[in-house]
Amino acid sequence: MSDNMRENLFYEQKNGYDVIDTAERIALEEFCEGYKNYLDAARTERLAVKEAVRLAEEAGFVPYTYGMEVKPGMKLYRNNRGKSLLLAVIGKKSLAEGINIAAAHIDAPRLDLKQIPLHEDSEFAYFRTHYYGGIKKYQWLTVPLELHGVVSLKNGESVEISIGREEGDPQFCITDVLPHLAKDQLSKGAMDIIAAEKMNILLGSIPYDDEGSDRVKLAIMSMLHDSYGITEEDFLSAEIQAVPAYNTRDIGLDRSFVGGYGHDDRVCSYCELKAIIDTNEPERTAVCILADKEEIGSEGTSGMQSQAFECFVEDLCDAQGVKLRHCFANSFCLSADVCNAYDPMFAEISEKRSNAKANYGMGILKFTGRGGKGGTNDADAETVGKLRKIFDDHNVVWQMGTLGKVDQGGGGTVALFMSRRNIATIDAGVPVLSMHAPFELVSKFDTYMTYKGVKAVYDN
Ligand code: MN
Ligand code: MN
């Protein structure tokens, strides 16, 4: 009797693999094969947009321009400057009844080249960098790197740079001190193991065959000129990023994890993208946001604080004679971003019972923030209740999570900026191990359940 009472009254979670059948196990493996291909292509936010547009167009999405007729079932997208993407499947109901949104980000921590990056020191040529997002700088030493980006020329043309991804391409790296001579370095705090100004990427060492100065720099610049037609001055108007050159791989003998660079938050971006691609004639309009600049505060025209989102939805509303503010007031948003997965090796940073765990499903965070819930959206109980119902109705395995122990640190997502628009918003996404490291891990099970979770919201 008391066992029955426990079952009825207590909240217990089960390992996800204990609650799914064989068909779902096959489905999740297949889903993650697609994700691995996407992550290998989406090395930067620009490349993520490109890959997402390719997949969306394949599925029948067309670019939306103001004035186009907007009818139920239409699949539309707007490419915001090649750096963020908005997609919509128009619902049967009027936009006045609100839309179902999932918002992920496609930027990830990385090393940006400085605007005057190229220099020579002791007959080595280097690119100077400025790190982007919250990284532990020491993790980025001795990691193979590839370079991607654009150089905008004065004549208006854009040159795309990509070195290191293709088989046979050279790659790059930042060097570190040998342990034999690291007495001084290892006595420093981890923050100071490498100074940001020493995060220089080694480019080459063979001098140009002449008698002048900076002969290695000249040799490297001459190679760049041959390949891309650029001069040193052109770096002034370039955005070039160095990102880890690791290929996405299964991790573990049982292959239960996917290892790769940039899971935060390309994993949620892929789940969303697949969910909207698989959404046909929904009741309410489904909107998928792939945002830029989340890692630096969602600023800029391609970040979630930009009006680009309002412009897109207002254009759709105009086509139906609906006021944007009425649409927003009735809308629902999953801020689809990763959370931290409980790591037994670092148990001290988490409160185990409240932390999201790998293989326990999509992680829902009622709030993020830091300290006494500072800087968070903190979804209301009604929003969480609504989501519980949707997930239960659609067999989504999910868990409530929290960002580590209280007072251990903290962070935020785009949820804050969505809720400022008067949109009911909640954080939801894939738990990640080693978040913001050059090589992060996600569980395949949780990745698939996040897809199912977003799909359930779109279908609701
Ligand atoms: Mn994130
Ligand atoms: Mn992040």
Short mmCIF file of N, CA, C and O and ligand atoms in Angstrom, two decimals, residues 105 264-265 294-295 337-338, ligand 1:
data_model
loop_
_atom_site.label_atom_id
_atom_site.label_comp_id
_atom_site.label_asym_id
_atom_site.label_seq_id
_atom_site.Cartn_x
_atom_site.Cartn_y
_atom_site.Cartn_z
N HIS A 105 19.94 30.08 -30.82
CA HIS A 105 21.00 30.93 -31.41
C HIS A 105 22.03 30.08 -32.13
O HIS A 105 22.24 28.91 -31.80
N ASP A 264 26.22 24.36 -28.28
CA ASP A 264 25.56 25.56 -27.74
C ASP A 264 25.63 26.63 -28.82
O ASP A 264 26.66 27.26 -28.97
N ASP A 265 24.62 26.90 -29.60
CA ASP A 265 23.30 26.36 -29.42
C ASP A 265 22.82 25.79 -30.75
O ASP A 265 21.63 25.76 -31.04
N GLU A 294 23.92 35.81 -29.39
CA GLU A 294 23.43 35.51 -28.04
C GLU A 294 24.58 35.47 -27.05
O GLU A 294 24.45 35.92 -25.90
N GLU A 295 25.72 34.97 -27.50
CA GLU A 295 26.86 34.80 -26.59
C GLU A 295 27.45 36.13 -26.13
O GLU A 295 28.26 36.16 -25.21
N ASP A 337 17.45 26.91 -25.86
CA ASP A 337 18.90 27.03 -25.65
C ASP A 337 19.35 25.90 -24.73
O ASP A 337 18.56 25.37 -23.95
N VAL A 338 20.61 25.57 -24.82
CA VAL A 338 21.13 24.46 -24.03
C VAL A 338 21.19 24.83 -22.55
O VAL A 338 21.24 26.02 -22.19
MN MN B 1 23.30 29.16 -25.55
#
